[in-house]
Short mmCIF file of C-alpha atoms and ligand atoms in Angstrom, two decimals:
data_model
loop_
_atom_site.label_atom_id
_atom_site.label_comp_id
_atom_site.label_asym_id
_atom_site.label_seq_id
_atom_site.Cartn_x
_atom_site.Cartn_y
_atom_site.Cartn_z
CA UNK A 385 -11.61 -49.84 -9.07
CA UNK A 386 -9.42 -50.35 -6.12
CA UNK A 387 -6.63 -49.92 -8.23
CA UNK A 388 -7.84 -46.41 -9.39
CA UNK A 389 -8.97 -45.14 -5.62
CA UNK A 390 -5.35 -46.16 -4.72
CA UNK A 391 -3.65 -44.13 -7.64
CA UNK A 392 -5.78 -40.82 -6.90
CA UNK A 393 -4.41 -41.10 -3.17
CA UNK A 394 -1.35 -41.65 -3.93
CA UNK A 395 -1.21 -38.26 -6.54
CA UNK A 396 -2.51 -36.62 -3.57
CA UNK A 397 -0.14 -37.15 -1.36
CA UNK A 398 2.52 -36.69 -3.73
CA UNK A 399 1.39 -33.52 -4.42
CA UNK A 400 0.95 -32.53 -0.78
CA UNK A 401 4.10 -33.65 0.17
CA UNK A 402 6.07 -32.19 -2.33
CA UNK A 403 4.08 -28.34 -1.36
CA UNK A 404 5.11 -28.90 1.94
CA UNK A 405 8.66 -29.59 1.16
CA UNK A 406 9.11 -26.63 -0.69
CA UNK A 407 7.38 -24.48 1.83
CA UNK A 408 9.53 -25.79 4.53
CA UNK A 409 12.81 -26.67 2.39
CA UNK A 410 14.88 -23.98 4.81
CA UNK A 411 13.74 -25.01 8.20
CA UNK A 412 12.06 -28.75 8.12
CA UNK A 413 12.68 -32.24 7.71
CA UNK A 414 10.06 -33.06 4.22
CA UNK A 415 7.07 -33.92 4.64
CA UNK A 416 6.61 -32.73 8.05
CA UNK A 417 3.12 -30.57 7.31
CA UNK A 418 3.17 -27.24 9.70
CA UNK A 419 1.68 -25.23 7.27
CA UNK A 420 -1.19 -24.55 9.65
CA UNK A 421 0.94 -23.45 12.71
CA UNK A 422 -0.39 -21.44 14.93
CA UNK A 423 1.50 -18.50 16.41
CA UNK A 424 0.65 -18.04 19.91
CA UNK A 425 1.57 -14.42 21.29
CA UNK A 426 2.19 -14.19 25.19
CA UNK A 427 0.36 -17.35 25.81
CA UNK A 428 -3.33 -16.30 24.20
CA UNK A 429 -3.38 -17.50 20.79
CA UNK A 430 -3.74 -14.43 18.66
CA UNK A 431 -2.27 -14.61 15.44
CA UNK A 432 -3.01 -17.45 12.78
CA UNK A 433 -0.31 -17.80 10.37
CA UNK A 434 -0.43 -19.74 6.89
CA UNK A 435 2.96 -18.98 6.18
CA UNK A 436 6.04 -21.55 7.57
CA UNK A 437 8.42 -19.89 9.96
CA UNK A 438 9.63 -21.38 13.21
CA UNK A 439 6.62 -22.60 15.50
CA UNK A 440 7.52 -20.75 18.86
CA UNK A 441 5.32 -18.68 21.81
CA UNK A 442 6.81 -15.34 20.85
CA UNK A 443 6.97 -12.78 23.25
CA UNK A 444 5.08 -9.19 23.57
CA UNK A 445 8.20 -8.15 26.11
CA UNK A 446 10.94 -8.95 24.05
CA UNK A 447 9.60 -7.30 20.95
CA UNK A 448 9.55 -10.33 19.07
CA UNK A 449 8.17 -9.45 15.66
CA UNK A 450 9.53 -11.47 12.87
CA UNK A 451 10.62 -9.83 9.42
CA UNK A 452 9.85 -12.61 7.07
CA UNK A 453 9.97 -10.34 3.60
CA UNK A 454 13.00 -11.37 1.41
CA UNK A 455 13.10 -8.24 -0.48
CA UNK A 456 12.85 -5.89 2.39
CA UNK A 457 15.36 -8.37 3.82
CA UNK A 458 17.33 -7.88 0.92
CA UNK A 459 17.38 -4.38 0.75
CA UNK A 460 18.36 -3.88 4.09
CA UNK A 461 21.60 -5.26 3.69
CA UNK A 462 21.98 -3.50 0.54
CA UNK A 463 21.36 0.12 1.99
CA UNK A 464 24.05 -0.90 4.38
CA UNK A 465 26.76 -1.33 2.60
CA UNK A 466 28.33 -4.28 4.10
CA UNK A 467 31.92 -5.12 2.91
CA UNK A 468 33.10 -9.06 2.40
CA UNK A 469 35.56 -7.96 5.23
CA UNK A 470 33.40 -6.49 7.66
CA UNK A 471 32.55 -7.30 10.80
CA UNK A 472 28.80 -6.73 11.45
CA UNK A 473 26.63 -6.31 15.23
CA UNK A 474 23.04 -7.70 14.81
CA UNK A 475 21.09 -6.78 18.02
CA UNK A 476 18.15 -9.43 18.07
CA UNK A 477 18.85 -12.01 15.71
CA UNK A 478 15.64 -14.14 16.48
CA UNK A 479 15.81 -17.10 14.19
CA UNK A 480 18.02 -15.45 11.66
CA UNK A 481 15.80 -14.10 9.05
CA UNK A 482 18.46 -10.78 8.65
CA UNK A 483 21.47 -13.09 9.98
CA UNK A 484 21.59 -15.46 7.40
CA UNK A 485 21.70 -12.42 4.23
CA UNK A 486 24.24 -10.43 6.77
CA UNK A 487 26.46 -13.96 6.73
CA UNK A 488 26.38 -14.10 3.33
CA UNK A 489 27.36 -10.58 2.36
CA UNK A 490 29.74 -10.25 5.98
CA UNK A 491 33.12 -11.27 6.79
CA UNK A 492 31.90 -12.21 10.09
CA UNK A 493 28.38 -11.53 12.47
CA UNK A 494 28.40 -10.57 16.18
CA UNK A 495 24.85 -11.44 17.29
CA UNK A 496 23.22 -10.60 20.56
CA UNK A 497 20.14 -12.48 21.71
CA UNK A 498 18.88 -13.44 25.10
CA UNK A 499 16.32 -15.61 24.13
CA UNK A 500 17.71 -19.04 24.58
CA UNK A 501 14.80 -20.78 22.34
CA UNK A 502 15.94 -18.60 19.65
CA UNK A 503 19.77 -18.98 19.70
CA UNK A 504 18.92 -22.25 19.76
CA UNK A 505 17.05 -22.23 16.48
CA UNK A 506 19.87 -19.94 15.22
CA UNK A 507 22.61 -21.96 15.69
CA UNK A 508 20.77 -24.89 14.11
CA UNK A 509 20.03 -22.90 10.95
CA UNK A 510 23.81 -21.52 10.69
CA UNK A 511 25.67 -24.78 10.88
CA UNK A 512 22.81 -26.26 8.92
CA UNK A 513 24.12 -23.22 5.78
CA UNK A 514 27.92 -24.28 6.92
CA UNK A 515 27.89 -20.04 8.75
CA UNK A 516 29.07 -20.98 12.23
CA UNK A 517 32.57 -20.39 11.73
CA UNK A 518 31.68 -16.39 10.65
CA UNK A 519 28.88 -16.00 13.72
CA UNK A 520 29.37 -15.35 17.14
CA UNK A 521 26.53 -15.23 19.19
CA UNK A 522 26.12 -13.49 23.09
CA UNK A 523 23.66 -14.90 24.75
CA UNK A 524 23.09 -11.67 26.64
CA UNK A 525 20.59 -8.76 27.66
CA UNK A 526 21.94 -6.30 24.53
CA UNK A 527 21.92 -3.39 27.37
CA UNK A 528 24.07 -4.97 29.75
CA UNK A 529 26.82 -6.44 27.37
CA UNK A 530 29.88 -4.60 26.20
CA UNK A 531 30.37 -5.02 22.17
CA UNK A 532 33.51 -6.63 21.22
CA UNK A 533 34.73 -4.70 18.14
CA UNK A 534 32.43 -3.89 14.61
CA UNK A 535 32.30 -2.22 11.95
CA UNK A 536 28.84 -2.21 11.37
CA UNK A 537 25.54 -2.23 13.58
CA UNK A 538 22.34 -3.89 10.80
CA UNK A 539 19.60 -5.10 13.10
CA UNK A 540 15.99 -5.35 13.34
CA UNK A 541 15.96 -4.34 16.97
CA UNK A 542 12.71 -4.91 19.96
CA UNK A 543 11.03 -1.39 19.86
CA UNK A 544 10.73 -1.43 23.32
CA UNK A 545 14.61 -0.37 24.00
CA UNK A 546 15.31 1.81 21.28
CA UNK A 547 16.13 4.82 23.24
CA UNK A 548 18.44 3.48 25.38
CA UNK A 549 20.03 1.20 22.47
CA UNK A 550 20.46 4.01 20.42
CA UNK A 551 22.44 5.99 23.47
CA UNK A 552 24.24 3.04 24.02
CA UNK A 553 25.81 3.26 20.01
CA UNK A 554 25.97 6.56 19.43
CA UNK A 555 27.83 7.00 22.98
CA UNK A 556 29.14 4.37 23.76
CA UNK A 557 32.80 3.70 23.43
CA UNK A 558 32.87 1.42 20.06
CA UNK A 559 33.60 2.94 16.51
CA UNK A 560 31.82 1.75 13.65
CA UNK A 561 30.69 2.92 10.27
CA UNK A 562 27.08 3.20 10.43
CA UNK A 563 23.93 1.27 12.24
CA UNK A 564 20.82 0.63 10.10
CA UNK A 565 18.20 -0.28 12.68
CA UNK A 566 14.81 -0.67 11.51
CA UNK A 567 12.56 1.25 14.28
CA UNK A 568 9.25 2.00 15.05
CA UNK A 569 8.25 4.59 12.75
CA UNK A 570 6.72 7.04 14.79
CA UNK A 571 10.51 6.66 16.66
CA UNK A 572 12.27 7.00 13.43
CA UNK A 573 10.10 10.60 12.71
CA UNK A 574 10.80 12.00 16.03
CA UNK A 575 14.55 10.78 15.36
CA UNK A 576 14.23 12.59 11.89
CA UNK A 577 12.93 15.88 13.35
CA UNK A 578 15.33 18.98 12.45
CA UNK A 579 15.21 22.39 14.52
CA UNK A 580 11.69 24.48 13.66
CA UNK A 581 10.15 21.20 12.88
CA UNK A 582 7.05 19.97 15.14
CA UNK A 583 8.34 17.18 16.46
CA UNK A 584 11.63 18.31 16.98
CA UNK A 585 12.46 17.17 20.47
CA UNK A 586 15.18 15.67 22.84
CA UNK A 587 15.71 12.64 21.37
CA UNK A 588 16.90 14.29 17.80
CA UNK A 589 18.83 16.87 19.69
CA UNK A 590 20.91 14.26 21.55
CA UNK A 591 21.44 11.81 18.35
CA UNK A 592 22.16 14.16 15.67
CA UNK A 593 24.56 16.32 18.15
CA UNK A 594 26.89 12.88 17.13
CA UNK A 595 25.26 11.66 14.42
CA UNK A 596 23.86 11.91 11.27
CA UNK A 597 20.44 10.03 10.59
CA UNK A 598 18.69 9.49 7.17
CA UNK A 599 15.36 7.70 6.55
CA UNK A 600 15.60 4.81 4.30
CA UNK A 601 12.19 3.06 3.86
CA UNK A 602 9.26 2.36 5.85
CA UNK A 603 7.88 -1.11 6.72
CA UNK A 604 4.30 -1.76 7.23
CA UNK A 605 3.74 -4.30 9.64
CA UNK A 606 2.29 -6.56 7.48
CA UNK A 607 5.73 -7.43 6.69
CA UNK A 608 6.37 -9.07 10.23
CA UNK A 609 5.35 -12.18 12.04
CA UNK A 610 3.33 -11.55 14.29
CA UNK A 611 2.81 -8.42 12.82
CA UNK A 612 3.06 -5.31 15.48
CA UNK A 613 0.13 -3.01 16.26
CA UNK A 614 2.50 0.09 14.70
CA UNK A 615 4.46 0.39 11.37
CA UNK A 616 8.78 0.49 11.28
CA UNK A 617 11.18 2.34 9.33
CA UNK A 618 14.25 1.58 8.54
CA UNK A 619 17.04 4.38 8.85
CA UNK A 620 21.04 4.74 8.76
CA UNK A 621 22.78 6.35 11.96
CA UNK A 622 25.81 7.21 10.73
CA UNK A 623 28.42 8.68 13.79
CA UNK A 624 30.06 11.78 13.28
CA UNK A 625 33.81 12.05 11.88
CA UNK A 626 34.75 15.42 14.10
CA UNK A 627 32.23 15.28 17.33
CA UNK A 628 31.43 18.24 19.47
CA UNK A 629 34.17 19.14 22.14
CA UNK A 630 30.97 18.37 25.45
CA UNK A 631 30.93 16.78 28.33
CA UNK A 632 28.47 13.94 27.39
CA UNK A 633 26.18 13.70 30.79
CA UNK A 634 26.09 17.28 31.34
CA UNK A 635 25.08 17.90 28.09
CA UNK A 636 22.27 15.14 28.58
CA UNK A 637 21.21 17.38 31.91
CA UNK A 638 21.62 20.37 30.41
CA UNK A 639 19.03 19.58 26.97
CA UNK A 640 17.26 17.55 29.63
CA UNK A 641 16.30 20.85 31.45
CA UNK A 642 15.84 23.35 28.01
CA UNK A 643 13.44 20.60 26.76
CA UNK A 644 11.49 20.50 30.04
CA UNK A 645 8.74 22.07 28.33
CA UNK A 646 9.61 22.64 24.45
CA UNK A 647 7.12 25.06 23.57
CA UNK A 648 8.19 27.24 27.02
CA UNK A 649 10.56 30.10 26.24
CA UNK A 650 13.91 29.31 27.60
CA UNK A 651 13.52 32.63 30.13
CA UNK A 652 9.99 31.08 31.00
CA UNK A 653 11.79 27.58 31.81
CA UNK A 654 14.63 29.18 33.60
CA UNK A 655 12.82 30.73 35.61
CA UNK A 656 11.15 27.89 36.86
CA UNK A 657 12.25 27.51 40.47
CA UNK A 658 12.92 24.13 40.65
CA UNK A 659 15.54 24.21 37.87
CA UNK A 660 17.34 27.37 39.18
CA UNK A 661 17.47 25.26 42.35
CA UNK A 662 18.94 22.41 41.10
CA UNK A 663 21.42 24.64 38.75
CA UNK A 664 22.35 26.35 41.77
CA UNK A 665 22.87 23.08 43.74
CA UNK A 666 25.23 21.90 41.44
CA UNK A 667 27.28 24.47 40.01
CA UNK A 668 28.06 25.52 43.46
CA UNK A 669 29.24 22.03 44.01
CA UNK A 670 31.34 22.21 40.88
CA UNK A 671 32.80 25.49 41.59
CA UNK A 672 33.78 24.45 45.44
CA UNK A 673 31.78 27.24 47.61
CA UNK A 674 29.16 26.30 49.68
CA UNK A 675 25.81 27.34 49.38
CA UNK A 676 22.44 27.38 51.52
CA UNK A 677 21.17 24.36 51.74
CA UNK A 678 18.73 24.05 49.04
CA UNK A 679 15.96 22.50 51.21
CA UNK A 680 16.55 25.51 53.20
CA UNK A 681 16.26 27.66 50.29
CA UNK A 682 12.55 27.15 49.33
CA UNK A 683 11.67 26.14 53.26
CA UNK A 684 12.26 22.27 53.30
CA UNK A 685 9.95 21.61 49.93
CA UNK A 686 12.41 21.42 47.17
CA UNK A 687 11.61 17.40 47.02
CA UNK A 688 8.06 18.07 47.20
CA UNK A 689 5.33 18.70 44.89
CA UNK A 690 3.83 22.04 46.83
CA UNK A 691 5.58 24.25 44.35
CA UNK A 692 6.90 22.79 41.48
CA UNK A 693 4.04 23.99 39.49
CA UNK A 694 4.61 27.86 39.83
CA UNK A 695 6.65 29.60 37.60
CA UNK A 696 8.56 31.56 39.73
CA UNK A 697 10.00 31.64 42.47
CA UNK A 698 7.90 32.53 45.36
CA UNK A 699 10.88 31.96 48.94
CA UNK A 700 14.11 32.13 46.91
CA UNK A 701 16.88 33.67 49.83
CA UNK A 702 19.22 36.08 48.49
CA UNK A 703 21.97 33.56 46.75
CA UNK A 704 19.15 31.80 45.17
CA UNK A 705 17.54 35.13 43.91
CA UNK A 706 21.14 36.48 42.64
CA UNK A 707 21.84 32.90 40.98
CA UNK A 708 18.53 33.34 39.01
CA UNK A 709 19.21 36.69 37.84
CA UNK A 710 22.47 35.67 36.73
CA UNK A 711 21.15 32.78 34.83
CA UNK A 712 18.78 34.61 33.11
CA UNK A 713 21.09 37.98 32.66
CA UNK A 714 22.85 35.38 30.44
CA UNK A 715 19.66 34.30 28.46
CA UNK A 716 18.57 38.08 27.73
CA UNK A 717 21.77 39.92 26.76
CA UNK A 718 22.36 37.03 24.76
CA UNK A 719 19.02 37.06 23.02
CA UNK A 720 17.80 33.29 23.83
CA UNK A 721 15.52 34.72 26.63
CA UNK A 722 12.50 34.53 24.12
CA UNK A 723 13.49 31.57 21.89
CA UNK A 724 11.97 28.54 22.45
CA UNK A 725 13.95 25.24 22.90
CA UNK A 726 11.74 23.46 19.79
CA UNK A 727 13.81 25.80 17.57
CA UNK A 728 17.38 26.21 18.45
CA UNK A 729 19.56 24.91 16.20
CA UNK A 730 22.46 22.68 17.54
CA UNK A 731 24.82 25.34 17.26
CA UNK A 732 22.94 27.57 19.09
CA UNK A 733 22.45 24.84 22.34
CA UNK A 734 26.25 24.57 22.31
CA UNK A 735 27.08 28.10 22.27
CA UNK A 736 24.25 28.40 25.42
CA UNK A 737 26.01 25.69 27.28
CA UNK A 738 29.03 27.67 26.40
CA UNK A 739 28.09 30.88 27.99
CA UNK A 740 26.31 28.79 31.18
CA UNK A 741 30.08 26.88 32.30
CA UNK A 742 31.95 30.75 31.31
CA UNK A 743 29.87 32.12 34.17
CA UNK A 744 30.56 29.04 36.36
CA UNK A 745 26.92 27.32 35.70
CA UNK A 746 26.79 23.37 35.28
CA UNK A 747 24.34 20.93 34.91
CA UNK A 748 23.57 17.52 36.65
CA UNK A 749 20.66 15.59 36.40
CA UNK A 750 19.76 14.28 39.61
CA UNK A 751 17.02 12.79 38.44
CA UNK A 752 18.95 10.46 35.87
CA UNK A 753 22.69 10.50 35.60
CA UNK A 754 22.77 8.18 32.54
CA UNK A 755 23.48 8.63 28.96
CA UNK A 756 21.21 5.64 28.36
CA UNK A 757 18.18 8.20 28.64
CA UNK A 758 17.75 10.47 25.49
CA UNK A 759 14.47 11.44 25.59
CA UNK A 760 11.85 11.97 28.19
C1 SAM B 2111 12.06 -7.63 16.43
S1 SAM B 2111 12.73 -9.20 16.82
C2 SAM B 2111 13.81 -9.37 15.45
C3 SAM B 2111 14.10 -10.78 15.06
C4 SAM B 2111 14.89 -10.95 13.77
N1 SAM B 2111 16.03 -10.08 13.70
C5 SAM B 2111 14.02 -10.71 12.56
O1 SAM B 2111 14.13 -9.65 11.96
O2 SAM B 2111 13.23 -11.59 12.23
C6 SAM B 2111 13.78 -8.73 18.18
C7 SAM B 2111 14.68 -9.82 18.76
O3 SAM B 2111 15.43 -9.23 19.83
C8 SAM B 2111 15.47 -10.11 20.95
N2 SAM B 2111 15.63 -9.25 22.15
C9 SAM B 2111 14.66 -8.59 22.82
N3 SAM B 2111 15.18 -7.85 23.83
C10 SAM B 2111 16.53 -8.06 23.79
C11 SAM B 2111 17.61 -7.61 24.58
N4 SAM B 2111 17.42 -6.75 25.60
N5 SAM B 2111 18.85 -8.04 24.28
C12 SAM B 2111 19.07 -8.89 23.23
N6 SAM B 2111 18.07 -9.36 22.44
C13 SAM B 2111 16.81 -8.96 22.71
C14 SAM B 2111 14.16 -10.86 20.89
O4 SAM B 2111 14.23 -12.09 21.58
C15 SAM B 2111 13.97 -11.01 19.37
O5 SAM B 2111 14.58 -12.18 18.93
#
């Protein structure tokens, strides 16, 4: 009897012991049961998961959302085309879900990551695959490092600064071959958006003016741990061979003002006193002749709110007045007076901008003078 009780435990636990060891053969020591860990988001415990990761307090504010899928995993490096001599930038490496595929398929991985916990937990699981010779990790804030050299950009990347990480790649100083970034969907759509299109907006005007950007899958958020409240997408950015002959912040300033109001004609926007003000501000500045104050201009309330809702202009003095009709002498007789910024085509904003610095009109955004912000 005794003897039977004691084999029936004893096929239990073998049997336990040998499910946990698979479930955990990446990341624990066998036999150590976490299958029940609890994933505590932001210090309330929120999420329950069955399924072994990395125990940690994950946080809302860094965007810490775990992609735990192997196929998706999988098929992101695919659809990115990483060479065995490549040198690839993952922005957010967490505990190395992507990072460990990327090392396989990479010559070498340039991860940044601020979160110390995490590095820590990456490092571990590199040396542990005999990777840490091909990884490099900065221990930084992503928007306030400078990027050694890549070839590639492959990273599931904290929602919360894609705008400005985006700006950062597609402006910044570093060539590379492409960046697959897997975004929040509704961000990848607006991305997407051509000229004539909805959602056409800012943000696509400002990428695709350098880039090209094509839609690879989408991602529910089932796929992640914990999973977000939105679904992702993952999509290529691929920088342009021959880019447009601009200056990069005035261009910013200058789509900046057009998309003000994106279903405003561009004669209703430019009309808008506040703009003409600031136009006149700074092109006057640019072109060395002084001008009126413009606080004088509109009597002292060009910081203020009294009268930046009107359309027009209601205590312009005479410079301000002639610099309007200038501006928008340029919008009629070169038929963009009715069209509306939602469907100019990029060729079309260029050749604007074009016609604005022949006639000795600039743009500055005081509001903003960084190419960090694409969108409003
Ligand atoms: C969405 S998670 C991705 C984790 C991992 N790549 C994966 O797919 O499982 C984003 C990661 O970016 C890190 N992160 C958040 N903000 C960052 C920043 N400003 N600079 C660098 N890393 C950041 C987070 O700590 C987190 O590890």
């Amino acid at each position: 009897m005794i003897l039977r009780l004691k084999n029936q435990t004893l096929g239990k636990i073998k049997s336990l012991s040998s499910l946990v060891f698979r479930r955990n053969s990446h990341s624990q020591k066998p036999g150590h049961d976490r299958r029940r860990r609890v994933y505590e988001y932001d210090g309330s415990t929120q999420v329950k998961e069955k399924k072994e990761h990395h125990g940690l307090l994950l946080c809302k504010s860094k965007g810490q959302h775990l992609l735990t899928n192997t196929r998706i995993l999988d098929a992101i490096v695919q659809c990115s085309d990483v060479r065995p001599t490549d040198t690839v930038l993952e922005i957010g490496p967490g505990t190395g879900n992507l990072t460990m595929k990327l090392l396989e398929a990479a010559h070498s991985v340039v991860a940044v990551e601020l979160d110390k916990r995490m590095v820590e937990i990456l490092r571990k699981r590199v040396s542990e695959h005999g990777f840490q010779d091909k990884l490099t990790i900065i221990e930084k804030d992503v928007l306030k490092t400078d990027f050694p050299e890549f070839d590639l950009v492959v990273a599931n990347i904290p929602y919360n600064i894609s705008s400005p990480l985006v700006a950062k790649l597609v402006y910044g100083s570093n060539t590379f071959r492409s960046a697959t970034l897997l975004l929040q969907k509704e961000f990848s759509r607006r991305l997407l958006a051509n000229p004539g299109d909805s959602d056409f907006n800012r943000l696509a005007v400002n990428v695709k003016l350098v880039a090209d950007v094509k839609l690879v899958m989408d991602v529910s958020k089932r796929e992640f741990v914990p999973p977000p409240q939105v679904d992702s997408s993952v999509v290529i950015i691929r920088p342009k061979e021959v880019k447009p002959d601009v200056h990069v912040q005035e261009w910013l300033a200058f789509t900046r003002t057009c998309f003000g109001n994106k279903n405003k004609t561009l004669g209703s926007i430019f009309r808008q006193k506040k703009k003409v003000l600031e136009l006149l501000g700074f092109s006057a500045r640019r072109n060395g002749s002084k001008v009126a104050s413009t606080n004088k201009t509109c009597g002292g309330h060009f910081d203020s709110d009294v009268e930046e809702d009107e359309d027009n202009f209601l205590c312009l003095d005479t410079d301000a007045s002639m610099f309007k009709e200038r501006v928008i002498g340029i919008l009629s007789s070169n038929g963009f007076e009715d069209k509306r910024p939602s469907k100019l085509s990029h060729a079309e904003f260029l050749h604007l901008l074009s016609l604005f610095n022949q006639a000795g009109i600039f743009f500055h955004d005081l509001a903003s003078f960084s190419p960090m912000d694409l969108h409003d």
